[in-house]
XYZ file of N, CA and C in Angstrom:
663
model
N -26.415 -36.894 -15.033
C -26.511 -36.849 -16.491
C -25.718 -35.672 -17.040
N -24.865 -35.911 -18.017
C -24.033 -34.855 -18.569
C -24.882 -33.898 -19.383
N -24.671 -32.605 -19.127
C -25.465 -31.603 -19.808
C -25.024 -31.450 -21.256
N -25.997 -31.285 -22.132
C -25.729 -31.143 -23.553
C -25.075 -29.787 -23.827
N -23.960 -29.801 -24.578
C -23.265 -28.565 -24.895
C -23.491 -28.131 -26.341
N -23.983 -29.036 -27.174
C -24.220 -28.724 -28.587
C -25.605 -29.238 -28.967
N -26.410 -28.375 -29.597
C -27.730 -28.796 -30.060
C -27.651 -29.462 -31.425
N -26.807 -28.912 -32.302
C -26.625 -29.501 -33.631
C -25.351 -28.955 -34.242
N -24.783 -29.729 -35.155
C -23.567 -29.282 -35.845
C -23.850 -28.044 -36.688
N -25.055 -27.975 -37.241
C -25.410 -26.820 -38.072
C -25.426 -25.536 -37.248
N -25.943 -25.616 -36.038
C -25.972 -24.426 -35.179
C -24.560 -24.011 -34.778
N -23.685 -24.975 -34.592
C -22.291 -24.652 -34.290
C -21.663 -23.944 -35.486
N -21.907 -24.480 -36.686
C -21.323 -23.894 -37.900
C -21.902 -22.523 -38.198
N -23.198 -22.376 -38.031
C -23.863 -21.119 -38.388
C -23.697 -20.032 -37.337
N -23.685 -20.426 -36.058
C -23.714 -19.425 -34.986
C -22.611 -19.597 -33.940
N -21.767 -20.614 -34.100
C -20.732 -20.852 -33.100
C -21.319 -21.207 -31.750
N -22.471 -21.878 -31.759
C -23.202 -22.154 -30.528
C -22.667 -23.394 -29.822
N -22.000 -23.163 -28.700
C -21.551 -24.248 -27.815
C -21.811 -23.781 -26.392
N -22.616 -24.535 -25.659
C -22.980 -24.130 -24.301
C -21.850 -24.448 -23.324
N -21.646 -23.540 -22.379
C -20.590 -23.714 -21.383
C -20.959 -24.816 -20.395
N -20.008 -25.681 -20.109
C -20.248 -26.803 -19.197
C -20.458 -26.313 -17.768
N -21.192 -27.113 -16.992
C -21.549 -26.718 -15.629
C -20.323 -26.420 -14.773
N -19.289 -27.221 -14.901
C -18.092 -27.012 -14.076
C -17.480 -25.643 -14.329
N -17.394 -25.257 -15.606
C -16.834 -23.960 -15.953
C -17.749 -22.822 -15.509
N -19.053 -23.047 -15.627
C -20.010 -22.033 -15.186
C -19.823 -21.740 -13.705
N -19.760 -22.782 -12.895
C -19.601 -22.606 -11.452
C -18.269 -21.939 -11.121
N -17.216 -22.337 -11.819
C -15.899 -21.760 -11.558
C -15.868 -20.276 -11.901
N -16.493 -19.911 -12.999
C -16.511 -18.502 -13.404
C -17.378 -17.676 -12.464
N -18.495 -18.236 -12.012
C -19.335 -17.521 -11.050
C -18.619 -17.350 -9.716
N -17.769 -18.315 -9.368
C -17.008 -18.205 -8.128
C -16.046 -17.018 -8.155
N -15.652 -16.599 -9.355
C -14.754 -15.439 -9.476
C -15.441 -14.155 -9.041
N -16.755 -14.139 -9.113
C -17.525 -12.966 -8.666
C -18.539 -13.416 -7.612
N -18.104 -14.302 -6.749
C -18.989 -14.928 -5.765
C -19.766 -13.903 -4.948
N -19.099 -12.857 -4.504
C -19.755 -11.861 -3.661
C -20.930 -11.213 -4.387
N -20.751 -10.926 -5.673
C -21.837 -10.302 -6.436
C -22.981 -11.274 -6.696
N -22.648 -12.552 -6.925
C -23.716 -13.527 -7.177
C -24.587 -13.734 -5.952
N -24.101 -13.333 -4.792
C -24.854 -13.509 -3.554
C -25.488 -12.214 -3.069
N -25.408 -11.178 -3.879
C -26.137 -9.935 -3.604
C -27.468 -10.019 -4.341
N -28.550 -9.974 -3.616
C -29.872 -10.187 -4.216
C -30.139 -9.210 -5.340
N -29.746 -7.961 -5.165
C -30.091 -6.919 -6.129
C -29.025 -6.698 -7.207
N -27.883 -7.371 -7.114
C -26.800 -7.165 -8.081
C -27.215 -7.644 -9.468
N -27.096 -6.772 -10.464
C -27.596 -7.086 -11.804
C -26.546 -7.804 -12.653
N -27.021 -8.781 -13.432
C -26.171 -9.549 -14.335
C -26.776 -9.519 -15.736
N -25.924 -9.263 -16.728
C -26.335 -9.332 -18.129
C -25.468 -10.346 -18.840
N -26.084 -11.348 -19.450
C -25.378 -12.342 -20.261
C -25.721 -12.057 -21.722
N -24.756 -11.509 -22.512
C -25.058 -11.076 -23.883
C -25.216 -12.208 -24.887
N -24.838 -13.408 -24.525
C -25.079 -14.588 -25.377
C -25.514 -15.693 -24.432
N -26.740 -15.573 -23.937
C -27.159 -16.357 -22.776
C -27.480 -17.809 -23.080
N -27.616 -18.172 -24.375
C -27.990 -19.544 -24.683
C -29.296 -19.886 -23.985
N -29.341 -21.074 -23.383
C -30.559 -21.429 -22.653
C -30.423 -21.176 -21.154
N -29.415 -20.370 -20.778
C -29.379 -19.847 -19.421
C -28.439 -20.495 -18.432
N -27.354 -21.113 -18.889
C -26.456 -21.789 -17.950
C -25.929 -20.865 -16.857
N -25.419 -19.699 -17.252
C -24.868 -18.766 -16.264
C -25.976 -18.136 -15.429
N -27.027 -17.691 -16.075
C -28.108 -17.021 -15.351
C -28.783 -17.972 -14.364
N -28.917 -19.241 -14.736
C -29.520 -20.225 -13.830
C -28.657 -20.408 -12.584
N -27.347 -20.469 -12.759
C -26.441 -20.625 -11.621
C -26.514 -19.412 -10.699
N -26.526 -18.223 -11.290
C -26.607 -17.004 -10.480
C -27.934 -16.957 -9.735
N -29.015 -17.316 -10.413
C -30.325 -17.302 -9.756
C -30.355 -18.265 -8.576
N -29.811 -19.445 -8.745
C -29.777 -20.418 -7.639
C -29.023 -19.856 -6.435
N -27.935 -19.163 -6.698
C -27.153 -18.589 -5.598
C -27.926 -17.470 -4.907
N -28.571 -16.642 -5.688
C -29.348 -15.554 -5.112
C -30.513 -16.093 -4.284
N -31.215 -17.097 -4.807
C -32.358 -17.642 -4.085
C -31.934 -18.332 -2.794
N -30.740 -18.885 -2.779
C -30.228 -19.481 -1.540
C -30.043 -18.407 -0.473
N -29.597 -17.227 -0.887
C -29.437 -16.111 0.046
C -30.809 -15.630 0.528
N -31.750 -15.519 -0.408
C -33.110 -15.105 -0.037
C -33.690 -16.063 0.999
N -33.503 -17.340 0.777
C -34.038 -18.335 1.718
C -33.382 -18.218 3.083
N -32.068 -18.035 3.102
C -31.364 -17.969 4.384
C -31.767 -16.735 5.182
N -32.091 -15.641 4.482
C -32.439 -14.398 5.170
C -33.931 -14.264 5.465
N -34.751 -14.730 4.534
C -36.185 -14.431 4.627
C -37.072 -15.675 4.582
N -36.477 -16.841 4.711
C -37.240 -18.080 4.587
C -38.347 -18.257 5.610
N -38.259 -17.565 6.752
C -39.277 -17.709 7.792
C -40.483 -16.811 7.558
N -40.381 -15.919 6.586
C -41.487 -15.004 6.292
C -41.912 -15.180 4.837
N -43.055 -15.830 4.583
C -43.506 -16.035 3.201
C -43.604 -14.736 2.410
N -44.052 -13.649 3.042
C -44.183 -12.367 2.340
C -42.814 -11.834 1.935
N -41.869 -11.823 2.883
C -40.532 -11.308 2.561
C -39.829 -12.200 1.554
N -40.013 -13.522 1.694
C -39.395 -14.422 0.724
C -39.921 -14.122 -0.674
N -41.232 -13.986 -0.819
C -41.810 -13.698 -2.127
C -41.231 -12.412 -2.713
N -41.223 -11.372 -1.919
C -40.768 -10.056 -2.379
C -39.319 -10.098 -2.841
N -38.448 -10.684 -2.038
C -37.028 -10.668 -2.380
C -36.671 -11.709 -3.436
N -37.445 -12.758 -3.549
C -37.194 -13.704 -4.638
C -37.559 -13.079 -5.978
N -38.614 -12.258 -5.990
C -38.958 -11.524 -7.207
C -37.856 -10.521 -7.530
N -37.338 -9.834 -6.517
C -36.248 -8.888 -6.737
C -35.036 -9.589 -7.343
N -34.733 -10.793 -6.856
C -33.614 -11.553 -7.417
C -33.837 -11.819 -8.902
N -35.065 -12.158 -9.270
C -35.368 -12.430 -10.673
C -35.230 -11.180 -11.527
N -35.629 -10.024 -10.988
C -35.550 -8.792 -11.778
C -34.115 -8.405 -12.116
N -33.145 -8.979 -11.411
C -31.752 -8.575 -11.582
C -31.033 -9.314 -12.710
N -31.697 -10.269 -13.349
C -31.046 -11.106 -14.365
C -31.519 -10.735 -15.762
N -30.537 -10.530 -16.653
C -30.829 -10.120 -18.034
C -30.060 -11.001 -19.007
N -30.676 -11.266 -20.139
C -29.998 -12.079 -21.138
C -30.452 -11.733 -22.541
N -29.548 -11.939 -23.506
C -29.850 -11.768 -24.927
C -29.307 -12.986 -25.649
N -30.072 -13.521 -26.569
C -29.556 -14.586 -27.425
C -30.124 -14.429 -28.822
N -29.297 -14.745 -29.791
C -29.689 -14.553 -31.183
C -30.707 -15.588 -31.645
N -30.795 -16.710 -30.921
C -31.720 -17.779 -31.271
C -32.979 -17.688 -30.419
N -34.137 -17.622 -31.082
C -35.403 -17.457 -30.371
C -35.697 -18.630 -29.441
N -35.359 -19.849 -29.867
C -35.650 -21.002 -29.012
C -34.799 -20.983 -27.748
N -33.563 -20.502 -27.863
C -32.725 -20.385 -26.672
C -33.313 -19.385 -25.684
N -33.743 -18.227 -26.193
C -34.309 -17.200 -25.315
C -35.528 -17.739 -24.576
N -36.386 -18.465 -25.292
C -37.577 -19.008 -24.655
C -37.214 -20.106 -23.657
N -36.266 -20.964 -24.003
C -35.816 -21.997 -23.067
C -35.247 -21.367 -21.805
N -34.507 -20.283 -21.981
C -33.909 -19.594 -20.839
C -35.002 -19.057 -19.921
N -36.020 -18.429 -20.506
C -37.131 -17.919 -19.693
C -37.792 -19.048 -18.907
N -38.080 -20.151 -19.606
C -38.749 -21.276 -18.954
C -37.872 -21.896 -17.867
N -36.595 -21.977 -18.138
C -35.662 -22.574 -17.174
C -35.581 -21.734 -15.901
N -35.420 -20.413 -16.063
C -35.331 -19.539 -14.901
C -36.640 -19.535 -14.121
N -37.755 -19.520 -14.847
C -39.042 -19.558 -14.147
C -39.174 -20.860 -13.364
N -38.782 -21.970 -13.959
C -38.879 -23.257 -13.279
C -38.074 -23.296 -11.995
N -36.860 -22.744 -12.035
C -36.012 -22.697 -10.835
C -36.675 -21.841 -9.767
N -37.103 -20.647 -10.172
C -37.737 -19.735 -9.218
C -39.031 -20.332 -8.658
N -39.872 -20.869 -9.522
C -41.186 -21.345 -9.093
C -41.074 -22.531 -8.127
N -40.107 -23.391 -8.355
C -39.907 -24.529 -7.450
C -39.578 -24.039 -6.044
N -38.656 -23.078 -5.954
C -38.270 -22.551 -4.651
C -39.388 -21.716 -4.035
N -40.056 -20.929 -4.870
C -41.150 -20.078 -4.391
C -42.282 -20.924 -3.813
N -42.669 -21.952 -4.533
C -43.761 -22.811 -4.080
C -43.400 -23.514 -2.777
N -42.153 -23.958 -2.672
C -41.719 -24.661 -1.462
C -41.646 -23.736 -0.256
N -41.261 -22.482 -0.466
C -41.064 -21.568 0.657
C -42.310 -20.767 1.015
N -43.072 -20.354 -0.004
C -44.274 -19.563 0.276
C -45.448 -20.437 0.697
N -45.396 -21.699 0.304
C -46.426 -22.687 0.664
C -47.830 -22.171 0.327
N -48.707 -22.095 1.306
C -50.107 -21.737 1.046
C -50.262 -20.318 0.532
N -49.246 -19.480 0.759
C -49.337 -18.094 0.318
C -48.838 -17.890 -1.110
N -48.317 -18.933 -1.726
C -47.910 -18.834 -3.128
C -49.149 -18.544 -3.966
N -49.009 -17.651 -4.954
C -50.190 -17.248 -5.718
C -49.863 -17.038 -7.188
N -50.890 -17.176 -8.020
C -50.712 -17.075 -9.464
C -50.402 -15.662 -9.920
N -50.879 -14.675 -9.185
C -50.590 -13.289 -9.571
C -49.085 -13.028 -9.530
N -48.420 -13.513 -8.484
C -46.974 -13.342 -8.384
C -46.265 -14.130 -9.482
N -46.728 -15.325 -9.754
C -46.118 -16.135 -10.809
C -46.234 -15.436 -12.166
N -47.392 -14.844 -12.433
C -47.573 -14.149 -13.705
C -46.673 -12.919 -13.781
N -46.463 -12.248 -12.651
C -45.554 -11.102 -12.618
C -44.139 -11.532 -12.995
N -43.703 -12.680 -12.467
C -42.357 -13.170 -12.773
C -42.256 -13.577 -14.242
N -43.273 -14.188 -14.779
C -43.273 -14.521 -16.216
C -43.131 -13.251 -17.060
N -43.838 -12.212 -16.649
C -43.782 -10.935 -17.370
C -42.382 -10.329 -17.292
N -41.808 -10.333 -16.103
C -40.450 -9.805 -15.925
C -39.461 -10.542 -16.824
N -39.600 -11.850 -16.908
C -38.706 -12.639 -17.760
C -38.879 -12.286 -19.234
N -40.100 -11.975 -19.652
C -40.320 -11.569 -21.044
C -39.633 -10.248 -21.349
N -39.468 -9.412 -20.343
C -38.801 -8.127 -20.531
C -37.290 -8.214 -20.351
N -36.839 -9.197 -19.576
C -35.412 -9.287 -19.243
C -34.624 -10.254 -20.116
N -35.271 -11.233 -20.705
C -34.596 -12.214 -21.559
C -35.125 -12.019 -22.981
N -34.270 -11.520 -23.861
C -34.725 -11.103 -25.188
C -34.013 -11.858 -26.297
N -34.706 -12.011 -27.403
C -34.091 -12.559 -28.613
C -33.548 -11.400 -29.420
N -32.243 -11.397 -29.631
C -31.619 -10.308 -30.361
C -30.136 -10.550 -30.511
N -29.445 -9.540 -31.023
C -28.007 -9.613 -31.272
C -27.325 -8.556 -30.420
N -26.548 -8.995 -29.440
C -25.880 -8.057 -28.544
C -24.779 -7.273 -29.250
N -24.363 -7.717 -30.440
C -23.355 -6.968 -31.197
C -23.986 -5.774 -31.908
N -25.114 -5.987 -32.541
C -25.809 -4.880 -33.211
C -26.716 -4.133 -32.247
N -26.999 -4.750 -31.096
C -27.900 -4.205 -30.076
C -29.313 -4.033 -30.613
N -29.702 -4.954 -31.491
C -31.051 -4.955 -32.049
C -31.745 -6.257 -31.716
N -33.058 -6.172 -31.485
C -33.854 -7.365 -31.293
C -34.100 -8.043 -32.635
N -34.664 -9.226 -32.576
C -34.887 -10.009 -33.790
C -35.768 -9.271 -34.790
N -36.662 -8.410 -34.299
C -37.547 -7.672 -35.204
C -36.919 -6.380 -35.721
N -35.655 -6.142 -35.382
C -34.958 -4.958 -35.866
C -35.058 -3.754 -34.953
N -35.849 -3.839 -33.903
C -35.968 -2.719 -32.964
C -34.809 -2.751 -31.967
N -34.463 -1.607 -31.363
C -33.372 -1.581 -30.388
C -33.652 -2.467 -29.189
N -32.599 -3.050 -28.646
C -32.753 -3.824 -27.414
C -33.010 -2.849 -26.271
N -34.125 -3.041 -25.607
C -34.512 -2.195 -24.478
C -34.745 -3.091 -23.269
N -34.079 -2.742 -22.167
C -34.250 -3.507 -20.942
C -34.969 -2.673 -19.890
N -35.748 -3.338 -19.079
C -36.422 -2.686 -17.959
C -35.553 -2.798 -16.713
N -35.348 -1.675 -16.045
C -34.681 -1.675 -14.744
C -35.778 -1.699 -13.681
N -35.675 -2.648 -12.769
C -36.677 -2.797 -11.716
C -36.020 -2.477 -10.376
N -36.622 -1.568 -9.616
C -36.061 -1.184 -8.320
C -37.136 -1.282 -7.252
N -36.872 -2.091 -6.234
C -37.790 -2.190 -5.099
C -37.596 -0.935 -4.267
N -38.603 -0.076 -4.233
C -38.463 1.239 -3.618
C -38.805 1.208 -2.135
N -39.997 0.773 -1.827
C -40.411 0.701 -0.432
C -41.547 -0.296 -0.300
N -41.505 -1.083 0.763
C -42.547 -2.076 0.954
C -42.658 -2.999 -0.240
N -43.856 -3.057 -0.832
C -44.064 -3.911 -1.997
C -44.120 -3.112 -3.300
N -43.658 -1.860 -3.250
C -43.703 -0.983 -4.419
C -42.429 -1.103 -5.247
N -42.608 -1.276 -6.540
C -41.476 -1.421 -7.440
C -41.540 -0.348 -8.524
N -40.370 0.135 -8.918
C -40.268 1.165 -9.956
C -39.633 0.554 -11.196
N -40.270 0.783 -12.339
C -39.720 0.306 -13.603
C -39.290 1.486 -14.457
N -38.071 1.398 -14.990
C -37.575 2.383 -15.956
C -36.948 1.609 -17.110
N -37.250 1.993 -18.330
C -36.726 1.311 -19.514
C -35.536 2.066 -20.088
N -34.483 1.312 -20.448
C -33.272 1.894 -21.016
C -32.894 1.171 -22.301
N -32.371 1.912 -23.251
C -31.843 1.318 -24.476
C -30.454 0.775 -24.187
N -30.188 -0.465 -24.573
C -28.906 -1.098 -24.268
C -27.730 -0.340 -24.866
N -27.870 0.165 -26.091
C -26.739 0.859 -26.711
C -26.337 2.090 -25.907
N -27.302 2.801 -25.330
C -26.970 3.972 -24.520
C -26.320 3.565 -23.206
N -26.785 2.475 -22.625
C -26.182 2.003 -21.377
C -24.723 1.616 -21.575
N -24.426 0.953 -22.679
C -23.058 0.496 -22.921
C -22.140 1.609 -23.370
N -22.703 2.703 -23.846
C -21.896 3.839 -24.285
C -21.812 4.931 -23.234
N -22.197 4.614 -21.998
C -22.183 5.601 -20.924
C -20.760 6.096 -20.672
N -20.645 7.303 -20.139
C -19.335 7.867 -19.809
C -18.981 7.513 -18.372
N -17.716 7.246 -18.135
C -17.294 6.689 -16.858
C -16.889 7.737 -15.830
N -16.645 8.971 -16.268
C -16.180 9.972 -15.310
C -16.984 11.248 -15.465
N -17.194 11.943 -14.357
C -18.037 13.115 -14.359
C -17.515 14.195 -15.285
N -16.198 14.321 -15.436
C -15.654 15.386 -16.268
C -15.836 15.110 -17.756
N -16.430 13.977 -18.108
C -16.726 13.682 -19.508
C -18.118 14.164 -19.918
N -18.828 14.781 -18.982
C -20.184 15.233 -19.267
C -20.179 16.193 -20.455
N -21.150 16.021 -21.367
C -21.246 16.939 -22.492
C -22.699 17.224 -22.807
N -22.928 18.079 -23.779
C -24.276 18.549 -24.084
C -25.215 17.419 -24.475
N -24.665 16.326 -25.029
C -25.501 15.205 -25.450
C -25.956 14.348 -24.282
N -25.455 14.644 -23.086
C -25.760 13.827 -21.907
C -26.685 14.550 -20.932
N -27.351 15.604 -21.384
C -28.281 16.319 -20.518
C -29.381 15.355 -20.051
N -29.603 15.340 -18.764
C -30.601 14.438 -18.200
C -30.027 13.132 -17.708
N -28.733 12.847 -18.009
C -28.110 11.625 -17.524
C -27.865 11.758 -16.020
N -27.822 10.619 -15.337
C -27.604 10.595 -13.899
C -26.274 9.906 -13.590
N -25.593 10.407 -12.565
C -24.344 9.752 -12.140
C -24.672 8.724 -11.077
N -24.317 7.480 -11.322
C -24.574 6.383 -10.400
C -23.322 6.129 -9.572
N -23.420 6.357 -8.262
C -22.259 6.195 -7.388
C -21.784 4.750 -7.320
N -22.733 3.796 -7.387
C -22.367 2.382 -7.261
C -21.488 1.927 -8.406
N -21.857 2.292 -9.635
C -21.079 1.851 -10.794
C -20.072 2.909 -11.238
N -20.110 4.095 -10.591
C -19.192 5.192 -10.890
C -19.218 5.543 -12.376
N -20.400 5.780 -12.853
C -20.584 6.080 -14.266
C -21.879 6.854 -14.460
N -21.924 7.597 -15.572
C -23.157 8.259 -15.940
C -24.108 7.242 -16.568
N -25.362 7.334 -16.205
C -26.395 6.467 -16.759
C -27.364 7.349 -17.537
N -27.688 6.972 -18.773
C -28.560 7.813 -19.592
C -29.968 7.921 -19.022
N -30.685 8.913 -19.500
C -32.078 9.061 -19.102
C -32.873 7.864 -19.602
N -33.818 7.392 -18.822
C -34.665 6.284 -19.295
C -35.501 6.742 -20.482
N -35.795 5.806 -21.379
C -36.647 6.157 -22.509
C -38.113 6.133 -22.105
N -38.388 5.491 -20.955
C -39.754 5.488 -20.428
C -39.710 5.136 -18.953
N -40.569 5.795 -18.183
C -40.717 5.485 -16.764
C -42.156 5.091 -16.478
N -42.326 4.236 -15.494
C -43.644 3.760 -15.120
C -43.934 4.162 -13.678
N -45.193 4.322 -13.326
C -45.525 4.684 -11.937
C -45.198 3.553 -10.979
N -44.950 3.911 -9.738
C -44.746 2.899 -8.712
C -45.948 1.964 -8.677
N -45.678 0.690 -8.545
C -46.770 -0.279 -8.498
C -46.384 -1.459 -7.633
N -47.356 -2.185 -7.178
C -47.121 -3.418 -6.445
C -46.357 -4.385 -7.347
N -45.316 -5.018 -6.810
C -44.492 -5.895 -7.632
C -45.282 -7.052 -8.235
N -46.423 -7.370 -7.645
C -47.253 -8.461 -8.172
C -48.162 -8.005 -9.302
N -48.094 -6.700 -9.632
C -48.974 -6.172 -10.661
C -48.219 -5.493 -11.805
N -46.927 -5.767 -11.934
C -46.135 -5.101 -12.987
C -46.682 -5.419 -14.374
N -47.299 -6.588 -14.513
C -47.844 -6.992 -15.816
C -49.076 -6.175 -16.211
N -49.607 -5.388 -15.280
C -50.793 -4.582 -15.583
C -50.448 -3.277 -16.279
N -49.152 -2.934 -16.340
C -48.730 -1.661 -16.917
C -47.818 -1.910 -18.102
N -48.163 -1.380 -19.250
C -47.346 -1.579 -20.460
C -47.276 -0.273 -21.254
């Protein structure tokens, strides 16, 4: 069945909304194939629609999780959650953002249920729903504001050790305005950290949370 690329002519006229076709999505993801197959590699789609790109990336990541950890329900659960934490999206339309959350959860839950079998549990499912509420937002990536006028804030999730995960919240505008070289450091960047992987300064988080079991992230707000 051919995937719908336009919801309505009015949405096209008002918002320029046209969803990317599956063939193009796969071809573009193939350009960064190595990153799409890194479980922890983070992706941000600033006009995510209902999740065409993010869904493709998630499927690729979950395939890697299955190939590496499919024989261990515990490891599969842990790393499949990590894969989900790595995906971020913003869309100006609230229905698109919600569809994207539901779509990604559906993809993850189908694979999780099949692989974890009897060990699949509702606590983990609720944790993933919570992560999606924090990672897929309704807002404008140009103004970097959410629909309610507040700044777009994303949670960074890092699997630290065992089943412990660390959450740090960052404002999107500060992340995108980061300085790329150490010699650009200035007084306004006190507290920023230099990230060797991305070779850039990363601003201080606006909030940090205590280490917690990845299945209980929804208990801390």
